[in-house]
Short mmCIF file of C-alpha atoms in Angstrom, two decimals:
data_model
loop_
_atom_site.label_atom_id
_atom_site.label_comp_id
_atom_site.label_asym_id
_atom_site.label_seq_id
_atom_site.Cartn_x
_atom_site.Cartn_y
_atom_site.Cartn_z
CA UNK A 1 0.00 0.00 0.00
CA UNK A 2 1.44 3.78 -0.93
CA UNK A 3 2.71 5.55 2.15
CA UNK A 4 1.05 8.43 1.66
CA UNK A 5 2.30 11.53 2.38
CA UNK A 6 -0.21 15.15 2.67
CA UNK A 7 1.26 18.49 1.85
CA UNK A 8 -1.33 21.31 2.29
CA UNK A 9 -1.41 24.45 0.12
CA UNK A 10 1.19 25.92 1.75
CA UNK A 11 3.61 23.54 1.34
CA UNK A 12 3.24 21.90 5.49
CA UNK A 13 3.42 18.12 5.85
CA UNK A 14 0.70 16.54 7.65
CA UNK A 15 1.49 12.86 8.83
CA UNK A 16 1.58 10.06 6.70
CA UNK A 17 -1.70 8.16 6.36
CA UNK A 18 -0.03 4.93 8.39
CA UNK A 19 0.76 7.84 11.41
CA UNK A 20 -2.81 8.59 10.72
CA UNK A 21 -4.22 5.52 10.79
CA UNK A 22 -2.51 4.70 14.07
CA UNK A 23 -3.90 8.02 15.93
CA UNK A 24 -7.41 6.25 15.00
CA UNK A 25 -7.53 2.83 16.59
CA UNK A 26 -10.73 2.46 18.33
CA UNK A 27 -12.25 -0.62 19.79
CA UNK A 28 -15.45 -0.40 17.67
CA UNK A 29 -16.26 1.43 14.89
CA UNK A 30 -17.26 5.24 14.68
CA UNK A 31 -20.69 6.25 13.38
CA UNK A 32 -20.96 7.33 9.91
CA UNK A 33 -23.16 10.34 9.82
CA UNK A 34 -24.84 10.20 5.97
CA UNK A 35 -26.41 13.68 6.25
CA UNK A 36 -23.91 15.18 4.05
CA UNK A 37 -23.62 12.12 1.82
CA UNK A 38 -27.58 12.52 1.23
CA UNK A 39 -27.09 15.91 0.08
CA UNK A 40 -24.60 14.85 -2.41
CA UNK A 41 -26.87 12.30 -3.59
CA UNK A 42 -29.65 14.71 -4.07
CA UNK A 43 -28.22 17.41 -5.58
CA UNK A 44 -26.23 14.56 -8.30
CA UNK A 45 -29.57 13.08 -9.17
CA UNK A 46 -31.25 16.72 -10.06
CA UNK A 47 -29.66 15.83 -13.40
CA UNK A 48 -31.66 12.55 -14.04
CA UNK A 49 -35.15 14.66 -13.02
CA UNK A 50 -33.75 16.65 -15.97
CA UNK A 51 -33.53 13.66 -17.87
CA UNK A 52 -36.54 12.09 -17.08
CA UNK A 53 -38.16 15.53 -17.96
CA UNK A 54 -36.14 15.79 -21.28
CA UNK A 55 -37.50 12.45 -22.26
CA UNK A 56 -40.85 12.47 -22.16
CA UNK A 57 -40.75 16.09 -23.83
CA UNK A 58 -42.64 14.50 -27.07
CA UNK A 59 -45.30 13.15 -25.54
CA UNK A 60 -47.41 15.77 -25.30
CA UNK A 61 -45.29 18.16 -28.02
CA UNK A 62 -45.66 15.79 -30.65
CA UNK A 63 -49.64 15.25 -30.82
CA UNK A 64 -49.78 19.71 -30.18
CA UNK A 65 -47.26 20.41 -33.21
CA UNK A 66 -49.01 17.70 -35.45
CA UNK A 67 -51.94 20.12 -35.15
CA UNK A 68 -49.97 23.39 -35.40
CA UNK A 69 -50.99 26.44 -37.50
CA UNK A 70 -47.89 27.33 -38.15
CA UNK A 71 -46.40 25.14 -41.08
CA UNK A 72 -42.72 25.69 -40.18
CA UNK A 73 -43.03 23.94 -36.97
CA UNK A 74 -46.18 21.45 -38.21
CA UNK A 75 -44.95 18.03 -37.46
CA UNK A 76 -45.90 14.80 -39.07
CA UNK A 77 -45.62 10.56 -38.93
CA UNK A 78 -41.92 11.06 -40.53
CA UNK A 79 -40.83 14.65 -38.96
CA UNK A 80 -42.72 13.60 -35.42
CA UNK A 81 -40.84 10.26 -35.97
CA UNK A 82 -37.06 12.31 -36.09
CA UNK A 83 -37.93 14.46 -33.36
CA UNK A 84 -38.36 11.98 -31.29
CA UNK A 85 -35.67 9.48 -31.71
CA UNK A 86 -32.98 12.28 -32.35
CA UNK A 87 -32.61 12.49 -28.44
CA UNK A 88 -31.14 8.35 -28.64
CA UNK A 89 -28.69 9.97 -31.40
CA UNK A 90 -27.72 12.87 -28.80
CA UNK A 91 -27.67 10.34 -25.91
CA UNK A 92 -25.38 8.20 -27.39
CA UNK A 93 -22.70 11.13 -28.40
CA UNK A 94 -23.43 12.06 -24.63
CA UNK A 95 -22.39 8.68 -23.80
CA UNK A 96 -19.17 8.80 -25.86
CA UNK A 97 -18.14 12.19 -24.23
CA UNK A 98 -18.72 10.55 -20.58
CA UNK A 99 -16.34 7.64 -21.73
CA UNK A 100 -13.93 10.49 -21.95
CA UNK A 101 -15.15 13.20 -19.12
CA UNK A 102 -15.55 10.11 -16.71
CA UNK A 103 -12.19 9.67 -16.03
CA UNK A 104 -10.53 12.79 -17.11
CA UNK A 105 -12.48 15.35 -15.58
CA UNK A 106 -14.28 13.08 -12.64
CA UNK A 107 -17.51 12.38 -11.97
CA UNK A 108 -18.53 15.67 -10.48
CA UNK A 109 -17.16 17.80 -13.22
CA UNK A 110 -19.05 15.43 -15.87
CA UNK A 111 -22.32 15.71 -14.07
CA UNK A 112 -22.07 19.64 -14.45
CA UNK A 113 -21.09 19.76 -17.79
CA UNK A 114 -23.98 17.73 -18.96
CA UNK A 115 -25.88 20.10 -17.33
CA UNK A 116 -24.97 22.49 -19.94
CA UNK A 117 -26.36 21.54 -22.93
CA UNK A 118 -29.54 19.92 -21.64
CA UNK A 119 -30.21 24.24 -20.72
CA UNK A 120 -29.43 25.28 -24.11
CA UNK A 121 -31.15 22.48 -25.31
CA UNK A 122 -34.78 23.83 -23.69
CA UNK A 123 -33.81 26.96 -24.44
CA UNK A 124 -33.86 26.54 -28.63
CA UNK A 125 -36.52 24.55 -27.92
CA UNK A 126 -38.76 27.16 -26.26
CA UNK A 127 -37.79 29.62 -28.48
CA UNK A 128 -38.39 27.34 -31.93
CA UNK A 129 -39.36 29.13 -34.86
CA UNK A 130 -38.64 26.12 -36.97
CA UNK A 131 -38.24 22.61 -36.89
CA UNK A 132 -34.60 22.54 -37.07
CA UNK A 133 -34.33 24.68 -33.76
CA UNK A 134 -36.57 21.82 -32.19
CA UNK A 135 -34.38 18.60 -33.35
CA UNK A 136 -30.96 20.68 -32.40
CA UNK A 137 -32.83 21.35 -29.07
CA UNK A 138 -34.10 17.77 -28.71
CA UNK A 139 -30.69 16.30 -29.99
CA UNK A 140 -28.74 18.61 -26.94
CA UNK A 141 -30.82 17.23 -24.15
CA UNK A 142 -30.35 13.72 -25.39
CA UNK A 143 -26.47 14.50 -25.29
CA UNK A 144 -27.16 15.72 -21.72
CA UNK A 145 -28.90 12.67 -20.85
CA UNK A 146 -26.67 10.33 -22.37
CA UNK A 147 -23.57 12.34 -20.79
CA UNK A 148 -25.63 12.06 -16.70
CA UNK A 149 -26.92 8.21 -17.46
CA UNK A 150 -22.97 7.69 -17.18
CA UNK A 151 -22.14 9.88 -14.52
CA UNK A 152 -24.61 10.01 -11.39
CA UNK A 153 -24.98 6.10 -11.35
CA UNK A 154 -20.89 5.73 -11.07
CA UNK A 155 -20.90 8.93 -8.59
CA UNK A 156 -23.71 7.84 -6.70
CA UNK A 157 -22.13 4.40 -5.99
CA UNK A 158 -18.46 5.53 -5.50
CA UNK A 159 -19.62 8.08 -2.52
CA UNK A 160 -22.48 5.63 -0.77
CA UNK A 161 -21.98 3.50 2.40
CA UNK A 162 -22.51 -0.61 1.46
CA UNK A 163 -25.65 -0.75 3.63
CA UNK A 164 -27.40 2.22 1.24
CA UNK A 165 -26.21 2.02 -1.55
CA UNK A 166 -29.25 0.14 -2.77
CA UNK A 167 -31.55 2.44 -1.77
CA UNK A 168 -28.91 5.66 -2.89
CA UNK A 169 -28.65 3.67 -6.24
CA UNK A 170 -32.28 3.59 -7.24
CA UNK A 171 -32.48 7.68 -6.73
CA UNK A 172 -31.66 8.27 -10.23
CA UNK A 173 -34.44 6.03 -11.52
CA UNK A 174 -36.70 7.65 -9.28
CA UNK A 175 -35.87 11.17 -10.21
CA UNK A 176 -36.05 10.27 -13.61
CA UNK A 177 -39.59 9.35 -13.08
CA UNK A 178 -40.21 12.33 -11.47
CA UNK A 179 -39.05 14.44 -13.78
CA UNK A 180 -41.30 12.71 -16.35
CA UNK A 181 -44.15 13.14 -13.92
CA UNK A 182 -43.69 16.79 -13.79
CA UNK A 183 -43.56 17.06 -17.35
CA UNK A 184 -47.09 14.61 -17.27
CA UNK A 185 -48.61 17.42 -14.96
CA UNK A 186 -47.11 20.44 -16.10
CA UNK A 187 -48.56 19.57 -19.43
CA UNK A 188 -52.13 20.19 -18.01
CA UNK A 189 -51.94 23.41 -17.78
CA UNK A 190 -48.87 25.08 -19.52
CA UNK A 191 -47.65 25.32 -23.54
CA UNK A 192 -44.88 23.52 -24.65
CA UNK A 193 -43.00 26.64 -25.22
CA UNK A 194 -43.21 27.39 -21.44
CA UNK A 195 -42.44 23.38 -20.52
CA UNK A 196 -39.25 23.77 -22.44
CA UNK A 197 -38.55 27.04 -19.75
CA UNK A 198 -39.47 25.16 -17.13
CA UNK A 199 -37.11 22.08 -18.45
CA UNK A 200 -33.97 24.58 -18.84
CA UNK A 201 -34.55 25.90 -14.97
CA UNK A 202 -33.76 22.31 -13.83
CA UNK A 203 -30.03 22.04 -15.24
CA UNK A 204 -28.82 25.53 -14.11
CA UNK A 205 -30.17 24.95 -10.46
CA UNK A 206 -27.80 21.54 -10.66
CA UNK A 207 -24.40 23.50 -11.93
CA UNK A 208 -24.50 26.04 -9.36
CA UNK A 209 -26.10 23.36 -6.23
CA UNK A 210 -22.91 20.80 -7.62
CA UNK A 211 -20.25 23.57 -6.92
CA UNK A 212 -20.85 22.68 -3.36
CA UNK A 213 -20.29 18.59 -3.38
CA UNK A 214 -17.14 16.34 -3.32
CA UNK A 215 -15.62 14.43 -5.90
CA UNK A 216 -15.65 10.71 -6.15
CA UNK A 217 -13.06 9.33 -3.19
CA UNK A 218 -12.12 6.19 -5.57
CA UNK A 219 -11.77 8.81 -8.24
CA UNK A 220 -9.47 10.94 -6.36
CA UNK A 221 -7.79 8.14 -4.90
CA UNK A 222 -7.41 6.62 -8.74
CA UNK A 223 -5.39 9.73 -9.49
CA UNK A 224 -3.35 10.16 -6.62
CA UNK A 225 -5.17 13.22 -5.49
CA UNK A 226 -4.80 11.14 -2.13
CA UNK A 227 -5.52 14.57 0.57
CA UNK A 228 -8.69 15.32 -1.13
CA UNK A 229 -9.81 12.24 -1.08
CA UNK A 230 -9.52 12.17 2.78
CA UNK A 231 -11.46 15.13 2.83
CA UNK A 232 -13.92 14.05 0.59
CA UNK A 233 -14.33 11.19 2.77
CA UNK A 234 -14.42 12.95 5.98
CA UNK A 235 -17.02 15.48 4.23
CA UNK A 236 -19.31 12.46 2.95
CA UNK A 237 -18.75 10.37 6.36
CA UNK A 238 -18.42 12.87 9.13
CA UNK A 239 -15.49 13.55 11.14
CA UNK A 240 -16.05 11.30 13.86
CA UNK A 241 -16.36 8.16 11.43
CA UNK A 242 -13.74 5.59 10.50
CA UNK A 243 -13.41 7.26 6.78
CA UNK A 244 -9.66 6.91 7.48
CA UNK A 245 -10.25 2.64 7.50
CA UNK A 246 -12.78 3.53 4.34
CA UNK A 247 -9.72 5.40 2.76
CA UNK A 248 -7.16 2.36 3.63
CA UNK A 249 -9.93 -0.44 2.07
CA UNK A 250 -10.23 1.65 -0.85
CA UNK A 251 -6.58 2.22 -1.60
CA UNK A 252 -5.61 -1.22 -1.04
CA UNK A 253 -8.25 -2.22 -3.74
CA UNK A 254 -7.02 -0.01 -6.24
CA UNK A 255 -3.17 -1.26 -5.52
CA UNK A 256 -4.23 -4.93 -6.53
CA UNK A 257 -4.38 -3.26 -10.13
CA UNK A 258 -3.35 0.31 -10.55
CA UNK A 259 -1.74 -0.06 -14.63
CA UNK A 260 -4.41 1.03 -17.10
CA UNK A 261 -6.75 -0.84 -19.11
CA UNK A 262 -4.58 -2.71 -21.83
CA UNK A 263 -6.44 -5.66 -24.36
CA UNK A 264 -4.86 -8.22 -21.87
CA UNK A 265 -7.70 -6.84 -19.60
CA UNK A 266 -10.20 -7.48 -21.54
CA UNK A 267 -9.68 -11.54 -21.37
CA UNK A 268 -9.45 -11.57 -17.77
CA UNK A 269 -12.87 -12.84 -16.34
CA UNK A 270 -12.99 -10.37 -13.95
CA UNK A 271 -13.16 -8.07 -16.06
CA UNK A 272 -14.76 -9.19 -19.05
CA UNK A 273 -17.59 -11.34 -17.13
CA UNK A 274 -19.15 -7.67 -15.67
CA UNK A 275 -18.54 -5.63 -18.59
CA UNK A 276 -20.69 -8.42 -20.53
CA UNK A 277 -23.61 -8.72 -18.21
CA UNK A 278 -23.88 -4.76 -18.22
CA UNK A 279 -23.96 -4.51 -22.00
CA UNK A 280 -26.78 -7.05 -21.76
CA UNK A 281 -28.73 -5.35 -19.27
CA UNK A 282 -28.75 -2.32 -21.13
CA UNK A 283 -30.26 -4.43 -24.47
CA UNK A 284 -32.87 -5.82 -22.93
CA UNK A 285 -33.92 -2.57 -20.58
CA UNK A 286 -34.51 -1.08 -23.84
CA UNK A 287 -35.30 -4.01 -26.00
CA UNK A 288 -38.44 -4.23 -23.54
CA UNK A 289 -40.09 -0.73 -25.06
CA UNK A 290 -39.97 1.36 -22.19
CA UNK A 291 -38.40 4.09 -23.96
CA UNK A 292 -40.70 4.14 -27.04
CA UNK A 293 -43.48 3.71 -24.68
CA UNK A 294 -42.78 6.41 -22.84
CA UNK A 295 -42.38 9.20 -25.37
CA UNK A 296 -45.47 8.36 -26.84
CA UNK A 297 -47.41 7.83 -24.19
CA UNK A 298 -50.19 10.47 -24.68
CA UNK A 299 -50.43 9.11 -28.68
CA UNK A 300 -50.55 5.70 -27.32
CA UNK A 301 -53.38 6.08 -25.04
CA UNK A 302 -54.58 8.52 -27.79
CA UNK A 303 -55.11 5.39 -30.04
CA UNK A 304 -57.55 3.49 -27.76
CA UNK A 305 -60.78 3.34 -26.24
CA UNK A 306 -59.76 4.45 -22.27
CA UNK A 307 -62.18 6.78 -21.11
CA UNK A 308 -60.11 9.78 -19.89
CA UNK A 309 -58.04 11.55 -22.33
CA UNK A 310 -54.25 10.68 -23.23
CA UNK A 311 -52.87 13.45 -20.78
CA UNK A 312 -54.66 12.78 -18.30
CA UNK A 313 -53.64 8.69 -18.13
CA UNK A 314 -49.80 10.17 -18.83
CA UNK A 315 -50.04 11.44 -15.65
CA UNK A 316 -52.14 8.27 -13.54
CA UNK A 317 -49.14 5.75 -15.04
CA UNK A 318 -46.13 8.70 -13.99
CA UNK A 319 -47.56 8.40 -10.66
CA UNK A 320 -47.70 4.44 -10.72
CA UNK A 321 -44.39 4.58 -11.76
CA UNK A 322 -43.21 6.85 -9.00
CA UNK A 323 -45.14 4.43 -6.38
CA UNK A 324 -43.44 1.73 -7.70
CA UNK A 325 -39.79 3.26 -7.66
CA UNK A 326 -40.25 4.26 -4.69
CA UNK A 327 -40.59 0.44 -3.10
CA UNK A 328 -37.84 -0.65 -5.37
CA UNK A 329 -35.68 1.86 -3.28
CA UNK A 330 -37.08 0.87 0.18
CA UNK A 331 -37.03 -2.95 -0.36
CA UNK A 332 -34.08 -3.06 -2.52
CA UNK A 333 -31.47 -3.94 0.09
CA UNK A 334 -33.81 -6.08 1.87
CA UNK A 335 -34.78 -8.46 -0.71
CA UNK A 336 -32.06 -7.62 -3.21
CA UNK A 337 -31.49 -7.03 -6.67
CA UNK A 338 -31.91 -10.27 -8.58
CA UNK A 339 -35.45 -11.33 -6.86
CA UNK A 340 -37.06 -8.20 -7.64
CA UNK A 341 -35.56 -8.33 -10.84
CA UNK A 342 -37.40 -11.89 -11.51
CA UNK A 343 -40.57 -10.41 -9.41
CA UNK A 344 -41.23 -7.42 -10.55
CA UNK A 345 -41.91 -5.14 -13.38
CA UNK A 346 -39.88 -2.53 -14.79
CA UNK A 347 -40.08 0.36 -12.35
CA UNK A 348 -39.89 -2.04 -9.85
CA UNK A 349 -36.83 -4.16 -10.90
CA UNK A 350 -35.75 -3.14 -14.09
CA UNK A 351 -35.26 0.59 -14.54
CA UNK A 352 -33.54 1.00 -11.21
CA UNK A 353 -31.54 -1.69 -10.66
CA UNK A 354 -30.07 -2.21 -14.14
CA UNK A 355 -28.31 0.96 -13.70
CA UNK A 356 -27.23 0.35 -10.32
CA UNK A 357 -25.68 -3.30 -10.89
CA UNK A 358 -24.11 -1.73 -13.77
CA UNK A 359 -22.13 0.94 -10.93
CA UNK A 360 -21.57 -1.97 -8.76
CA UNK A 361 -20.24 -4.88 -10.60
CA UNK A 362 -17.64 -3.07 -12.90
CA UNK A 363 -14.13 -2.77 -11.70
CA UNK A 364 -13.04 0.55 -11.35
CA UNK A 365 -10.46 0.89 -14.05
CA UNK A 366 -13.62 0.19 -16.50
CA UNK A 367 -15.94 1.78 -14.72
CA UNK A 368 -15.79 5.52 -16.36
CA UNK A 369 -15.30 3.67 -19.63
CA UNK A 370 -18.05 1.13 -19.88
CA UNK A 371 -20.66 3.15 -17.91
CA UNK A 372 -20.36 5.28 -21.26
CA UNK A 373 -20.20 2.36 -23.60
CA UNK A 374 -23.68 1.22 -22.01
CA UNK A 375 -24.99 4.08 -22.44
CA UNK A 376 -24.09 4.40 -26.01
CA UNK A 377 -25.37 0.70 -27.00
CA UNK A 378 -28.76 1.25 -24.93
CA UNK A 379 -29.89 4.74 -26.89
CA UNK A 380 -28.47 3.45 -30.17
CA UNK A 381 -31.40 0.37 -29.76
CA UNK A 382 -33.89 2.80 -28.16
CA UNK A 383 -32.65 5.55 -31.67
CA UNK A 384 -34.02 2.28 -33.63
CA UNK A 385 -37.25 1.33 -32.10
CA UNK A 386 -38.36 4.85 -31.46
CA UNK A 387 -37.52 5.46 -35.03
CA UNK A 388 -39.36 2.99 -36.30
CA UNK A 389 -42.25 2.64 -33.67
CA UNK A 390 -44.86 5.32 -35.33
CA UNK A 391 -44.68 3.42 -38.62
CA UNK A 392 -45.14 0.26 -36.95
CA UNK A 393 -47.82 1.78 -35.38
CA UNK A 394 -49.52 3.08 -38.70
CA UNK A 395 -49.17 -0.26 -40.51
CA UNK A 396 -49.72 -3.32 -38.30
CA UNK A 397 -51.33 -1.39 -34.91
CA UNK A 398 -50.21 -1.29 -31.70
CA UNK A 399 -50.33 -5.20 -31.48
CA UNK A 400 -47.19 -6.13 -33.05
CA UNK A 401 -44.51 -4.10 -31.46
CA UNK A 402 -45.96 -4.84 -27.88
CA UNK A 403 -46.25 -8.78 -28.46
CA UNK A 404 -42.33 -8.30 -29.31
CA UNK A 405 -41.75 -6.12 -25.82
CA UNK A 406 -43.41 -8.86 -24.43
CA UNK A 407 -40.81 -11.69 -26.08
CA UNK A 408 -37.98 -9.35 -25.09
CA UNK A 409 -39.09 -9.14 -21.28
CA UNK A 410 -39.23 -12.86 -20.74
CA UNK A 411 -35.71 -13.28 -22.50
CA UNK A 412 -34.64 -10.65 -19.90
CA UNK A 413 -36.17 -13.14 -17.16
CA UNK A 414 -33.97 -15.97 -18.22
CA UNK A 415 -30.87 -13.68 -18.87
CA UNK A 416 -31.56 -12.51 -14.65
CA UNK A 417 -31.74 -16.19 -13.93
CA UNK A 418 -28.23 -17.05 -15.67
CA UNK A 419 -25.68 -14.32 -15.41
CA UNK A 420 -26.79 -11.46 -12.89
CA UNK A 421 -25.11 -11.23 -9.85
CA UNK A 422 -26.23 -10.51 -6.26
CA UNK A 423 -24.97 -7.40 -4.98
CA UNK A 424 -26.58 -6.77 -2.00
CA UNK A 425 -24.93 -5.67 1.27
CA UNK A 426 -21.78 -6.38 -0.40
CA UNK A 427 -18.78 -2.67 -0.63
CA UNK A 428 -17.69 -2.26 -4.43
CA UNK A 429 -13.89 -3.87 -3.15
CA UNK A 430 -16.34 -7.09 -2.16
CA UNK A 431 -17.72 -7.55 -5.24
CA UNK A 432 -14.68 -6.76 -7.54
CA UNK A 433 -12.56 -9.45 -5.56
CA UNK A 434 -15.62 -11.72 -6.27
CA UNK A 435 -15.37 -11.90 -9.81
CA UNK A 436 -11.68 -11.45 -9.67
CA UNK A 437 -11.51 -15.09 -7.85
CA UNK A 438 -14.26 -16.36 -10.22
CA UNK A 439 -17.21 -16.55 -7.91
CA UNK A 440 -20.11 -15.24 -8.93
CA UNK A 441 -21.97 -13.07 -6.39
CA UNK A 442 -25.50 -15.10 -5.46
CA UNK A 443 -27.93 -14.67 -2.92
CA UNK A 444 -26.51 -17.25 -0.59
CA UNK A 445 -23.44 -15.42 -0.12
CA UNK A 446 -25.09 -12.76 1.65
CA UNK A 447 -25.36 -14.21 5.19
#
């Protein structure tokens, strides 16, 4: 283990982190106080209640411009069709620019950049005077989304305590939901020049409220920023806590392995096994519909014979959805991640914990780099099926593409049952020395 050795600003040396380590031998471990560490989470996930906002934008947009007087901005099957799916296109160059931003700037720094274009994005948007302004727009907060789907997952898990990082890790799934729900609501009584102000509000609150948090520890520690990482631990952990011990664990984890990512990596199970199942996941979260489903939602419920109108039932299923995130996040380290991925549906099992496993089970050294990858391979499927979906639609009904959603899902069932891994109660360092001595993580190893 490095002997670490703290220089301040001015130039003082502080003790090195063994001397340190020695003035904190305690019989029994400190308490962790997670007030701060909340915060952090919080403020991190405000970009994924942009996202969710951002992309659900069409539902109600689309069926309003199809209708509009104004030919410039008059949007039909083909146009409505683009405007749509061009937020998977700007997801998935998000997604390539966190593969970069991930590990070169840091988490924190990536989080508030994507912030940045999902503002301007709203902004064209809102002030569209034609359709070109609206697919730039559109395209921007899908690079936004693509660049925080990376981001707050990895940041969120790198800065949680074992015993909540369940709960921490579904946070991002449920502010995504309620960000669609306040689009769903906001749609009732505002135009969707003023939702697209509303949506660009969201992102600057998040640059300036992010100044204020840490950066990743592992990240820190990853680059030898070793003295910020302490404080970023005692920050996230409280003073009186054993972040000192949390600092120790982490940096002996990262000296089993500290060269970078070479192809010899790649054919090391431990490695390749995670990076495998996450790419899978992210196929078959999308594969399932929920995307396409989502951002035509109004035009779906539009097309049949429910009673209340199509904005109205937006906003009943963004509050089932909400309901059901929110017992994913309670329950989540109680029963763990692979049973409610086999028992439940997918705000329940799927949305949520896909994203999480996918910040758990990848070893750090990939972790920046295949969080973006995922992200790039999910929107590039959901780019195809939202595409594609409204033709579908006009040809063969809405029968057809939901008996395949329906294949896809159980496929996903029997992927769960094969190759996902049980992650509950288990630190990040747990689970990467796991797969590193070819055990899969199940459910009977947490005792």
């Amino acid at each position: 283990m490095r002997n670490t050795l703290i220089n301040d600003a001015n130039g003082q040396q502080y003790n090195t982190f063994s001397d340190l380590m020695q003035q904190q031998q305690e019989p029994q471990a400190r308490p962790v106080n997670n007030r701060w560490m909340f915060l952090a989470v919080f403020t991190a996930v405000l970009g994924n209640l942009s996202f969710g906002y951002a992309l659900v934008y069409t539902s109600p947009v689309v069926p309003e411009l199809e209708h509009s007087l104004d030919p410039d901005l008059r949007l039909n099957d083909r146009s409505g069709a683009w405007f749509e799916s061009v937020f998977n296109l700007g997801a998935v160059v998000g997604g390539l620019g966190a593969m970069l931003f991930n590990d070169l700037l840091g988490r924190k720094l990536t989080i508030m950049v994507s912030a940045v274009p999902s503002a301007v994005g709203f902004a064209l948007m809102g002030g569209a005077s034609t359709r070109w302004m609206l697919d730039l727009g559109r395209a921007m907060t899908g690079f936004a989304a693509g660049m925080s789907a990376s981001s707050i997952p990895v940041y969120i898990s790198e800065i949680s305590v074992a015993k909540l990082r369940g709960r921490l890790g579904s946070t991002p799934q449920f502010m995504l939901v309620c960000g669609s729900l306040l689009l769903y609501a906001l749609d009732l009584v505002l135009s969707w020049r003023w939702l697209a102000v509303v949506g660009a509000v969201i992102p600057a609150v998040l640059i300036i409220a992010m100044c204020f948090m840490p950066q990743s520890p592992r990240y820190l520690i990853s680059k030898e920023r070793y003295y910020e990482a302490i404080e970023a631990l005692m920050w996230l952990r409280g003073s009186d806590s054993d972040y000192l011990e949390e600092y120790r664990k982490i940096d002996e984890s990262l000296n089993k392995d500290v060269k970078r990512l070479s192809c010899m990596d790649l054919r090391q199970p431990f490695v390749y096994k995670p990076m495998l199942i996450t790419l899978f996941m992210r196929v078959f979260q999308q594969l399932s519909g929920i995307t396409v489903i989502l951002v035509n939602l109004q035009l779906i419920f539009d097309s049949t014979s429910v009673i209340l109108p199509g904005s109205y039932d937006a906003v009943l299923v963004g509050l089932v959805r909400l309901v059901s995130v929110s017992i994913a996040a309670w329950v989540m380290d109680k029963a763990g991640r692979r049973k409610l991925l086999f028992a439940s549906g997918y705000a329940l099992g799927w949305g949520p914990i896909t994203w999480l496993l996918m910040s758990e089970i990848l070893p750090l050294k990939v972790r920046g780099l295949m969080s973006g990858l995922c992200v790039i391979v999910s929107w590039i499927t959901g780019f195809i099926l939202t595409e594609y979906f409204l033709l579908v639609k006009a040809t063969y009904g809405l029968a057809v593409p939901f008996l395949f959603f329906c294949v896809i899902s159980a496929l996903g069932i029997i992927f769960t049952g094969l190759c996902v891994p049980e992650t509950k109660g288990k630190t990040l360092e747990q689970i990467e020395d796991e797969f590193r001595n070819l055990r899969t993580p199940r459910d009977d190893d947490n005792s």
